[in-house]
């Protein structure tokens, strides 16, 4: 009988559980896990910082429905990876962090990189375990994979001490639990389905809100059918965009504020009434809004606003139930109502307000002018990674999504620094597609070195930096003795980072340079960086409410 190491067992167990992507940084004691993972056919991406690797792992979980894995060494490596766990916890995305740990027989002795790792992971983990037996490693891996994707998805942590990783046993001593199936799709009771339809029928000003939960459950076909059959107006959360193509005639995205303020019945499809939806409360929502809430997690029901009808379970399965109910009892919201007229009027008004900004050729340029050009040059099926403050808020409005799970951004946690890792995740999951990674200059700095990672693996990513010299803009010139907290080096040449891997960088300051440089950048095989200077004072269209308005 052959001897087999803990590292090899972990790698084989992950592969057996449907894990296809591993991101991380190797070192003692986790090197053999990465080596064996590659040998088992898992794609390993060596990163420059575990933070970015952990963001990529969670994004892969969201995009594929099976967790991505982040691999980090003990102590500091593991702790960097906790950033991704927290982001995954907030976004409800499945991932597994595997942290190496000191040899267990040195516990408490001040071992190399010894740290309270389980305790550190715990608040963000659905499951955090330290396997104590090599033979049972596949059991722990299965637990972590299953827990990450069953119920509300989230992060799991496995703490692997050096002696478990490098220890060996006879192959026939191992217990293999078998592959855990995808999460069972849970339906809502028929009475809730009927109550939901009754509530919608009683509405004067109904609104459907599509969240990333619907995208995660791959409900796109069912949601499109539901929206088209009912004729209801809808809007999408930032990452719910694309579940229905953004150019659909029932999208009322440009009238978002008006729709939220005036809707009397809201159907949430995998979207939460947290800060991103202004808690579902005034002044952003009607004080008497009635809520139909579709969510995988019963504990989410009733958060911030009492729920009139709860649809607890899987978005794809429950939307199919709603469609079946509509087939039995056909109903459609009339297309000629004062609600539709109001929404359409507001959309026209808002489109007219931003139109001049798209066309404004003044130098320095504004966000809309620049992002419009990026939009026009990206392929229709491009996958978009987008972060920053205004760079992201305006990008979300300017860039259309025609496909589900093709937009990743700072998410529920508002995390700056996710952009490059998430772009790499998109490229890993969608080979052959163009990934466009649009970053504020501050956002880019959090993980800029990962451009080298993207180049090393030959990923089809175009990096675009919207440079206003800082966090929400900085000064044109800097006095080193008085640097404002939000400022970065004015006109910093971030595009030169492409030179480190033999790629091409572009520095753009005028509108006439936009098209040729972006075209060339999108056409090149190695990742290019297009660094576009904009007016530090450029802003969003004036908003009635800021994101954090009370
Ligand atoms: C991890 C983290 N640190 C800090 C912040 C605070 N923050 C919010 S947006 C932002 C950067 C905005 O600047 P930039 O990316 O240049 O976009 P701009 O608005 O200038 O276009 C920062 C640092 C955050 N959200 N996340
Ligand atoms: Mg900036």
Coordinates of C-alpha atoms and ligand atoms in Angstrom, one line a residue:
X1 CA 0.0 0.0 0.0
X2 CA 1.2 3.5 -0.9
X3 CA 1.8 6.3 1.6
X4 CA 0.0 9.5 0.9
X5 CA 0.5 13.0 2.4
X6 CA -2.0 15.3 4.0
X7 CA -1.3 17.9 1.3
X8 CA -2.1 15.4 -1.4
X9 CA -5.3 14.3 0.4
X10 CA -6.5 17.9 0.7
X11 CA -5.8 18.6 -3.0
X12 CA -7.6 15.4 -4.1
X13 CA -10.5 16.0 -1.7
X14 CA -10.9 19.6 -3.0
X15 CA -10.9 18.4 -6.6
X16 CA -13.4 15.6 -5.7
X17 CA -15.7 18.3 -4.2
X18 CA -15.8 20.3 -7.4
X19 CA -13.2 22.9 -6.6
X20 CA -11.6 24.1 -9.8
X21 CA -9.8 27.3 -8.8
X22 CA -7.2 28.0 -6.1
X23 CA -5.7 31.4 -5.5
X24 CA -2.9 32.2 -3.0
X25 CA 0.7 32.6 -2.1
X26 CA 2.9 29.6 -1.1
X27 CA 5.4 29.3 1.7
X28 CA 5.9 27.1 4.7
X29 CA 3.9 24.9 5.3
X30 CA 1.4 25.1 2.4
X31 CA 3.7 24.7 -0.6
X32 CA 2.8 21.1 -1.2
X33 CA -0.9 21.8 -1.2
X34 CA -0.5 24.1 -4.2
X35 CA 1.8 21.6 -5.9
X36 CA -0.6 18.7 -5.4
X37 CA -3.6 20.9 -6.3
X38 CA -2.0 21.5 -9.7
X39 CA -1.3 17.8 -10.1
X40 CA -4.9 17.0 -9.4
X41 CA -6.0 19.4 -12.1
X42 CA -7.0 22.4 -10.0
X43 CA -5.9 25.7 -11.5
X44 CA -3.6 27.5 -9.1
X45 CA -3.0 31.2 -9.4
X46 CA -0.1 32.6 -7.5
X47 CA -0.9 36.1 -6.3
X48 CA 1.1 39.0 -4.9
X49 CA -1.0 39.4 -1.8
X50 CA -3.4 37.0 -0.1
X51 CA -6.1 39.7 0.2
X52 CA -6.6 39.8 -3.6
X53 CA -6.4 36.1 -3.8
X54 CA -9.1 35.8 -1.2
X55 CA -11.3 38.2 -3.1
X56 CA -10.8 36.1 -6.2
X57 CA -11.7 32.9 -4.4
X58 CA -15.0 34.4 -3.2
X59 CA -15.8 35.8 -6.6
X60 CA -15.3 32.4 -8.2
X61 CA -17.8 31.0 -5.6
X62 CA -20.4 33.6 -6.7
X63 CA -19.8 33.0 -10.4
X64 CA -19.8 29.2 -10.4
X65 CA -21.8 28.1 -7.4
X66 CA -18.8 26.0 -6.1
X67 CA -16.4 27.7 -3.7
X68 CA -13.1 29.1 -4.8
X69 CA -10.2 28.4 -2.5
X70 CA -7.7 30.9 -1.1
X71 CA -4.4 29.3 0.1
X72 CA -2.3 31.2 2.6
X73 CA 0.6 30.5 4.9
X74 CA 0.3 30.6 8.7
X75 CA 0.0 33.9 10.5
X76 CA 0.2 36.9 8.2
X77 CA -0.8 35.0 5.1
X78 CA -3.9 33.6 6.8
X79 CA -4.7 37.0 8.2
X80 CA -4.6 38.7 4.8
X81 CA -7.0 36.1 3.6
X82 CA -9.5 37.0 6.2
X83 CA -10.2 40.2 4.2
X84 CA -11.8 38.0 1.6
X85 CA -13.7 36.0 4.2
X86 CA -15.2 39.2 5.5
X87 CA -16.1 40.4 2.0
X88 CA -17.6 37.0 1.3
X89 CA -19.6 37.1 4.5
X90 CA -21.0 40.4 3.6
X91 CA -21.8 39.5 0.0
X92 CA -23.0 36.0 0.9
X93 CA -20.6 34.3 -1.5
X94 CA -19.1 30.9 -1.0
X95 CA -15.3 30.5 -0.5
X96 CA -12.9 28.5 1.5
X97 CA -9.8 29.9 3.1
X98 CA -7.1 27.3 3.8
X99 CA -4.5 28.6 6.2
X100 CA -1.4 26.8 7.0
X101 CA -0.5 26.7 10.7
X102 CA 2.5 25.9 12.9
X103 CA 3.1 22.3 13.7
X104 CA 0.6 21.3 16.4
X105 CA 3.3 20.0 18.8
X106 CA 4.7 23.6 19.0
X107 CA 1.3 25.2 20.0
X108 CA 1.8 27.9 22.6
X109 CA 5.6 27.9 22.3
X110 CA 5.8 31.0 20.1
X111 CA 6.2 28.9 16.9
X112 CA 7.0 30.5 13.6
X113 CA 4.0 32.5 12.5
X114 CA 1.8 31.1 15.3
X115 CA -1.4 33.0 15.7
X116 CA -5.0 32.5 17.0
X117 CA -6.2 31.7 13.5
X118 CA -9.5 29.9 14.2
X119 CA -10.5 32.8 16.4
X120 CA -9.6 35.3 13.8
X121 CA -11.6 33.5 11.1
X122 CA -14.6 32.7 13.3
X123 CA -16.7 35.9 13.1
X124 CA -16.8 35.7 9.3
X125 CA -17.0 31.9 8.9
X126 CA -20.0 29.6 8.6
X127 CA -17.6 26.9 9.6
X128 CA -14.0 27.0 11.0
X129 CA -12.2 23.8 11.8
X130 CA -8.7 22.5 12.6
X131 CA -8.5 18.9 11.3
X132 CA -6.7 16.7 13.9
X133 CA -6.4 13.6 11.8
X134 CA -4.9 13.1 8.3
X135 CA -7.3 10.2 7.6
X136 CA -10.3 12.5 8.1
X137 CA -9.1 15.4 6.0
X138 CA -11.6 14.6 3.2
X139 CA -14.3 14.8 5.8
X140 CA -13.3 18.3 6.8
X141 CA -13.0 19.4 3.1
X142 CA -16.5 18.1 2.3
X143 CA -17.9 19.9 5.4
X144 CA -16.3 23.2 4.4
X145 CA -17.5 22.9 0.7
X146 CA -21.0 21.9 1.7
X147 CA -21.4 24.5 4.4
X148 CA -20.2 27.2 2.1
X149 CA -22.9 26.6 -0.5
X150 CA -25.8 25.2 1.5
X151 CA -28.3 27.7 3.0
X152 CA -27.0 31.3 2.7
X153 CA -23.6 31.0 1.0
X154 CA -20.6 32.2 2.9
X155 CA -17.0 31.7 3.9
X156 CA -15.5 28.6 5.5
X157 CA -12.1 28.2 7.1
X158 CA -9.8 25.2 7.4
X159 CA -6.7 25.5 9.6
X160 CA -4.0 23.0 8.6
X161 CA -1.0 22.6 10.8
X162 CA 2.3 21.7 9.3
X163 CA 2.3 18.2 10.7
X164 CA -1.1 17.5 9.2
X165 CA 0.0 18.8 5.8
X166 CA 3.3 16.9 5.7
X167 CA 2.3 13.8 7.6
X168 CA 1.6 10.6 5.7
X169 CA -0.7 7.6 6.1
X170 CA -1.6 4.5 4.2
X171 CA -4.0 5.3 1.4
X172 CA -6.5 2.7 2.6
X173 CA -6.9 4.4 5.9
X174 CA -8.6 7.5 4.3
X175 CA -12.3 8.0 4.5
X176 CA -13.6 9.6 1.3
X177 CA -17.1 11.0 1.8
X178 CA -18.1 11.4 -1.9
X179 CA -18.9 14.6 -3.7
X180 CA -21.5 16.8 -2.1
X181 CA -24.2 17.7 -4.6
X182 CA -25.1 21.3 -5.4
X183 CA -27.4 22.8 -2.7
X184 CA -30.9 21.4 -2.9
X185 CA -33.3 24.0 -4.3
X186 CA -36.0 24.8 -1.8
X187 CA -39.5 26.0 -2.7
X188 CA -42.0 28.1 -0.9
X189 CA -45.3 26.8 0.3
X190 CA -48.1 27.3 -2.3
X191 CA -50.0 29.6 0.1
X192 CA -47.1 32.0 0.1
X193 CA -47.0 31.9 -3.7
X194 CA -50.6 32.8 -3.8
X195 CA -50.3 35.5 -1.2
X196 CA -47.4 37.0 -3.2
X197 CA -49.5 37.2 -6.3
X198 CA -52.4 38.6 -4.4
X199 CA -50.2 41.3 -3.0
X200 CA -48.9 42.2 -6.4
X201 CA -52.4 42.3 -7.9
X202 CA -53.5 44.7 -5.1
X203 CA -50.6 47.1 -5.9
X204 CA -51.0 50.4 -7.6
X205 CA -47.3 51.1 -7.9
X206 CA -45.5 47.7 -7.9
X207 CA -41.8 47.3 -8.3
X208 CA -39.5 44.3 -8.7
X209 CA -36.0 44.5 -7.3
X210 CA -33.5 41.9 -8.5
X211 CA -30.5 41.2 -6.4
X212 CA -27.3 39.2 -6.7
X213 CA -29.1 36.4 -4.8
X214 CA -31.1 35.8 -8.0
X215 CA -27.9 35.9 -10.0
X216 CA -26.3 33.4 -7.7
X217 CA -29.1 31.0 -7.9
X218 CA -29.0 31.2 -11.8
X219 CA -32.6 32.3 -11.9
X220 CA -32.2 34.4 -15.1
X221 CA -34.6 32.4 -17.3
X222 CA -37.3 32.3 -14.6
X223 CA -36.9 36.0 -13.6
X224 CA -37.1 37.1 -17.3
X225 CA -40.2 35.0 -17.8
X226 CA -41.8 36.4 -14.6
X227 CA -41.1 40.0 -15.4
X228 CA -42.3 39.7 -19.0
X229 CA -45.4 37.7 -18.0
X230 CA -46.4 40.2 -15.3
X231 CA -45.3 43.3 -17.2
X232 CA -44.0 44.7 -13.9
X233 CA -41.3 47.5 -13.8
X234 CA -38.0 46.3 -12.3
X235 CA -34.7 47.5 -11.2
X236 CA -31.6 45.6 -10.3
X237 CA -29.0 45.9 -7.5
X238 CA -25.5 46.7 -8.7
X239 CA -24.5 43.0 -9.1
X240 CA -28.1 41.9 -9.9
X241 CA -27.6 43.8 -13.1
X242 CA -27.6 41.5 -16.1
X243 CA -30.0 38.9 -14.7
X244 CA -32.3 40.5 -17.2
X245 CA -30.4 42.4 -19.9
X246 CA -30.1 46.1 -19.0
X247 CA -31.6 47.2 -22.2
X248 CA -34.9 45.5 -21.4
X249 CA -37.9 47.8 -21.9
X250 CA -39.3 47.1 -18.4
X251 CA -36.1 48.3 -16.7
X252 CA -36.7 51.5 -14.9
X253 CA -33.1 51.9 -13.7
X254 CA -32.8 55.6 -14.7
X255 CA -35.8 56.4 -12.5
X256 CA -34.4 54.4 -9.5
X257 CA -34.9 57.1 -6.8
X258 CA -38.4 57.9 -8.0
X259 CA -39.4 54.2 -8.2
X260 CA -38.1 53.4 -4.7
X261 CA -39.8 56.5 -3.2
X262 CA -43.2 55.8 -4.7
X263 CA -43.6 52.0 -5.0
X264 CA -46.4 50.7 -2.8
X265 CA -45.5 47.0 -3.1
X266 CA -42.0 45.8 -3.6
X267 CA -41.0 42.3 -4.6
X268 CA -37.4 41.6 -3.5
X269 CA -35.8 38.8 -5.6
X270 CA -32.6 37.9 -3.7
X271 CA -32.0 41.5 -2.7
X272 CA -31.7 42.7 0.9
X273 CA -33.1 45.9 2.5
X274 CA -29.7 46.8 3.9
X275 CA -27.8 50.1 3.4
X276 CA -27.6 49.6 -0.4
X277 CA -31.4 49.6 -0.5
X278 CA -31.6 52.4 2.0
X279 CA -33.1 50.0 4.6
X280 CA -36.4 50.1 2.8
X281 CA -37.3 53.1 4.9
X282 CA -38.2 56.8 4.4
X283 CA -37.1 59.1 2.9
X284 CA -35.9 56.7 0.2
X285 CA -38.9 54.4 0.4
X286 CA -42.6 55.1 0.9
X287 CA -43.4 54.8 4.6
X288 CA -46.2 52.4 3.9
X289 CA -44.4 50.2 1.5
X290 CA -45.5 46.6 1.5
X291 CA -42.7 44.0 1.1
X292 CA -42.7 40.6 -0.6
X293 CA -39.4 39.1 0.3
X294 CA -37.7 36.3 -1.5
X295 CA -34.6 35.2 0.3
X296 CA -32.6 32.0 0.9
X297 CA -32.2 32.8 4.6
X298 CA -35.3 32.9 6.9
X299 CA -33.4 35.1 9.3
X300 CA -33.2 37.8 6.7
X301 CA -37.0 38.0 6.5
X302 CA -38.4 41.2 8.2
X303 CA -35.0 42.9 8.4
X304 CA -35.7 46.7 8.7
X305 CA -39.2 46.5 7.3
X306 CA -41.9 44.0 8.3
X307 CA -42.4 41.5 5.5
X308 CA -46.0 41.0 4.2
X309 CA -45.2 37.8 2.3
X310 CA -42.1 35.7 2.9
X311 CA -40.8 33.5 0.1
X312 CA -38.1 31.6 1.8
X313 CA -35.9 29.5 -0.4
X314 CA -34.1 29.3 -3.7
X315 CA -34.8 32.2 -6.1
X316 CA -34.8 30.0 -9.2
X317 CA -37.2 27.5 -7.8
X318 CA -39.5 30.0 -6.2
X319 CA -39.7 32.2 -9.3
X320 CA -40.6 29.0 -11.3
X321 CA -43.4 28.5 -8.8
X322 CA -44.6 32.1 -9.4
X323 CA -44.5 31.4 -13.1
X324 CA -46.5 28.2 -12.7
X325 CA -49.1 30.2 -10.6
X326 CA -49.3 32.8 -13.4
X327 CA -49.9 30.1 -15.9
X328 CA -52.8 28.8 -13.8
X329 CA -54.2 32.2 -13.0
X330 CA -52.9 34.6 -15.7
X331 CA -52.4 38.2 -14.7
X332 CA -50.6 41.2 -16.1
X333 CA -50.0 44.6 -14.6
X334 CA -51.5 47.1 -17.1
X335 CA -49.0 48.8 -19.4
X336 CA -50.9 52.1 -19.3
X337 CA -51.0 53.4 -15.7
X338 CA -50.1 56.6 -14.0
X339 CA -47.2 54.6 -12.4
X340 CA -45.7 53.7 -15.8
X341 CA -46.2 57.3 -17.1
X342 CA -44.5 58.7 -14.0
X343 CA -41.6 56.2 -14.3
X344 CA -41.1 56.9 -18.0
X345 CA -41.3 60.7 -17.4
X346 CA -38.6 60.5 -14.8
X347 CA -36.4 58.3 -17.0
X348 CA -36.6 60.8 -19.8
X349 CA -35.9 63.6 -17.5
X350 CA -32.9 61.9 -16.0
X351 CA -31.5 60.8 -19.3
X352 CA -31.7 64.4 -20.5
X353 CA -29.9 65.6 -17.4
X354 CA -26.8 63.4 -18.1
X355 CA -26.8 63.6 -21.9
X356 CA -24.6 66.8 -22.1
X357 CA -22.0 65.2 -19.8
X358 CA -21.6 62.2 -22.2
X359 CA -20.9 64.7 -25.0
X360 CA -18.8 67.2 -23.2
X361 CA -15.3 67.2 -24.9
X362 CA -13.7 69.7 -22.5
X363 CA -10.2 69.1 -21.0
X364 CA -9.7 67.9 -18.4
X365 CA -12.4 65.3 -19.1
X366 CA -15.3 64.2 -16.9
X367 CA -16.3 60.7 -15.8
X368 CA -19.3 60.4 -18.2
X369 CA -17.3 61.3 -21.3
X370 CA -14.6 58.8 -20.5
X371 CA -16.7 55.9 -19.3
X372 CA -19.0 56.3 -22.4
X373 CA -16.0 55.6 -24.6
X374 CA -15.0 52.6 -22.5
X375 CA -18.6 51.4 -22.8
X376 CA -18.7 51.8 -26.6
X377 CA -15.5 49.8 -27.1
X378 CA -16.2 46.9 -24.9
X379 CA -17.7 43.8 -26.4
X380 CA -21.4 43.1 -25.6
X381 CA -20.5 40.0 -23.6
X382 CA -17.6 41.6 -21.7
X383 CA -17.3 40.8 -18.0
X384 CA -16.8 44.0 -15.9
X385 CA -14.9 44.5 -12.7
X386 CA -15.4 48.0 -11.4
X387 CA -14.4 49.8 -8.2
X388 CA -13.8 53.2 -6.8
X389 CA -16.2 55.8 -5.4
X390 CA -17.5 57.8 -8.3
X391 CA -15.7 55.6 -10.8
X392 CA -17.9 52.7 -9.6
X393 CA -21.1 54.7 -9.0
X394 CA -21.0 56.2 -12.4
X395 CA -19.6 53.1 -14.0
X396 CA -22.6 51.1 -12.7
X397 CA -24.9 53.5 -14.5
X398 CA -22.9 53.9 -17.7
X399 CA -21.9 50.2 -18.3
X400 CA -24.7 48.0 -19.4
X401 CA -24.8 44.3 -18.4
X402 CA -26.5 42.0 -20.8
X403 CA -25.5 38.8 -19.1
X404 CA -26.0 37.6 -15.5
X405 CA -22.9 37.4 -13.2
X406 CA -20.9 39.6 -15.5
X407 CA -20.5 42.6 -13.1
X408 CA -18.3 42.5 -9.9
X409 CA -17.7 45.5 -7.8
X410 CA -17.1 46.6 -4.2
X411 CA -20.3 44.9 -3.2
X412 CA -22.2 45.0 0.1
X413 CA -19.0 45.5 2.1
X414 CA -18.0 48.5 -0.1
X415 CA -14.5 47.0 -0.2
X416 CA -11.8 48.9 -2.1
X417 CA -9.1 46.6 -3.4
X418 CA -11.4 43.8 -4.7
X419 CA -11.2 44.9 -8.3
X420 CA -8.1 43.2 -9.6
X421 CA -8.7 39.9 -7.8
X422 CA -12.2 39.9 -9.0
X423 CA -11.1 40.7 -12.6
X424 CA -8.8 37.7 -12.4
X425 CA -11.7 35.5 -11.1
X426 CA -13.8 36.6 -14.1
X427 CA -11.0 35.8 -16.5
X428 CA -10.5 32.4 -14.8
X429 CA -14.2 31.5 -15.0
X430 CA -14.9 33.0 -18.5
X431 CA -11.9 32.0 -20.6
X432 CA -12.1 33.5 -24.1
X433 CA -14.1 36.5 -22.9
X434 CA -12.8 40.1 -22.5
X435 CA -12.6 41.3 -18.9
X436 CA -12.6 45.1 -18.5
X437 CA -11.4 46.2 -15.1
X438 CA -12.3 49.9 -14.5
X439 CA -10.6 51.3 -11.4
X440 CA -10.5 54.6 -9.6
X441 CA -6.8 55.5 -9.0
X442 CA -7.2 54.9 -5.3
X443 CA -9.0 51.6 -5.8
X444 CA -6.3 50.5 -8.2
X445 CA -3.5 51.2 -5.7
X446 CA -4.9 48.6 -3.2
X447 CA -3.9 45.7 -5.4
X448 CA -2.2 47.2 -8.4
X449 CA 0.6 44.6 -8.3
X450 CA -1.9 41.9 -9.4
X451 CA -1.5 43.3 -13.0
X452 CA 1.6 41.1 -13.0
X453 CA -0.5 38.1 -11.9
X454 CA -3.0 38.7 -14.7
X455 CA -0.1 39.0 -17.2
X456 CA 1.7 35.9 -15.9
X457 CA -1.4 33.7 -16.5
X458 CA -2.1 35.3 -19.9
X459 CA -5.5 36.6 -18.9
X460 CA -7.5 38.7 -21.3
X461 CA -8.0 41.7 -19.0
X462 CA -7.9 45.4 -20.0
X463 CA -7.2 47.6 -17.0
X464 CA -8.6 51.2 -17.2
X465 CA -7.7 53.6 -14.4
X466 CA -9.8 56.7 -14.0
X467 CA -7.2 59.0 -12.5
X468 CA -8.3 62.2 -10.5
X469 CA -5.2 62.2 -8.3
X470 CA -6.9 60.7 -5.3
X471 CA -9.8 59.5 -3.3
X472 CA -12.7 61.3 -4.8
X473 CA -10.1 63.6 -6.4
X474 CA -6.9 65.3 -5.3
X475 CA -4.9 68.4 -6.1
X476 CA -3.1 69.0 -9.4
X477 CA 0.1 69.8 -7.7
X478 CA 1.4 68.6 -4.4
X479 CA 3.3 70.3 -1.6
X480 CA 5.0 67.4 0.3
X481 CA 4.7 69.3 3.5
X482 CA 1.0 69.6 3.3
X483 CA -0.5 66.5 1.6
X484 CA -4.3 66.3 1.9
X485 CA -5.5 63.0 3.3
X486 CA -7.3 62.1 0.1
X487 CA -4.4 63.0 -2.3
X488 CA -2.1 60.8 -4.3
X489 CA 0.8 61.8 -6.6
X490 CA -0.7 64.0 -9.3
X491 CA -0.7 62.5 -12.8
X492 CA 0.9 59.4 -11.5
X493 CA 1.9 57.2 -14.4
X494 CA 0.3 53.9 -13.3
X495 CA 0.3 52.7 -16.9
X496 CA 4.1 52.2 -16.6
X497 CA 3.4 49.1 -14.5
X498 CA 2.6 47.3 -17.8
X499 CA 6.3 47.6 -18.6
X500 CA 7.2 45.1 -15.8
X501 CA 5.7 42.3 -17.8
X502 CA 6.4 43.6 -21.3
X503 CA 2.9 44.9 -21.7
X504 CA 1.7 48.2 -23.1
X505 CA 0.5 51.2 -21.1
X506 CA -1.3 54.3 -22.3
X507 CA -1.6 57.7 -20.7
X508 CA -4.6 59.6 -21.9
X509 CA -5.5 63.2 -21.2
X510 CA -7.8 64.3 -24.1
X511 CA -11.0 63.0 -25.7
X512 CA -9.5 62.4 -29.1
X513 CA -6.9 60.0 -27.5
X514 CA -9.7 57.9 -25.9
X515 CA -10.9 55.8 -28.8
X516 CA -7.5 54.8 -30.5
X517 CA -5.8 54.0 -27.2
X518 CA -8.8 52.0 -25.8
X519 CA -9.1 50.2 -29.1
X520 CA -5.5 49.2 -29.1
X521 CA -5.6 48.2 -25.4
X522 CA -8.6 46.0 -25.9
X523 CA -7.1 44.3 -28.9
X524 CA -3.8 43.4 -27.2
X525 CA -3.2 39.9 -25.8
X526 CA -1.2 40.8 -22.8
X527 CA -3.1 42.9 -20.3
X528 CA -2.8 46.6 -21.1
X529 CA -3.2 49.5 -18.7
X530 CA -5.0 52.7 -19.9
X531 CA -4.5 55.5 -17.4
X532 CA -7.0 58.3 -18.1
X533 CA -6.6 61.7 -16.4
X534 CA -9.9 63.3 -15.5
X535 CA -10.9 66.5 -13.9
X536 CA -10.4 66.3 -10.1
X537 CA -13.6 68.1 -9.7
X538 CA -15.7 65.9 -12.0
X539 CA -18.7 64.6 -10.1
X540 CA -21.8 62.4 -10.5
X541 CA -25.0 63.9 -11.7
X542 CA -26.4 65.8 -8.7
X543 CA -28.2 63.2 -6.5
X544 CA -31.3 63.8 -4.5
X545 CA -29.8 61.6 -1.7
X546 CA -26.2 60.4 -1.1
X547 CA -25.6 56.8 -0.5
X548 CA -25.5 57.3 3.2
X549 CA -28.4 59.8 3.6
X550 CA -30.2 59.1 6.9
Ligands
LIG1 C1 -10.7 48.7 2.2 C2 -11.3 50.1 2.1 N1 -10.5 51.2 2.5 C3 -11.0 52.4 2.4 C4 -12.2 52.7 1.9 C5 -12.7 54.1 1.8 N2 -12.9 54.4 0.4 C6 -14.1 54.5 -0.2 S1 -14.0 54.8 -1.8 C7 -12.3 55.0 -1.8 C8 -11.5 55.3 -3.0 C9 -12.2 56.2 -4.0 O1 -11.2 56.8 -4.8 P1 -11.0 56.2 -6.3 O2 -10.9 54.8 -6.3 O3 -9.8 57.0 -6.8 O4 -12.4 56.6 -7.0 P2 -12.9 58.1 -7.4 O5 -14.1 58.3 -6.6 O6 -11.8 59.0 -7.1 O7 -13.2 58.0 -8.9 C10 -11.9 54.7 -0.5 C11 -10.5 54.7 -0.1 C12 -13.0 51.5 1.5 N3 -14.2 51.6 1.0 N4 -12.5 50.3 1.5
LIG2 MG1 -9.8 58.8 -7.7

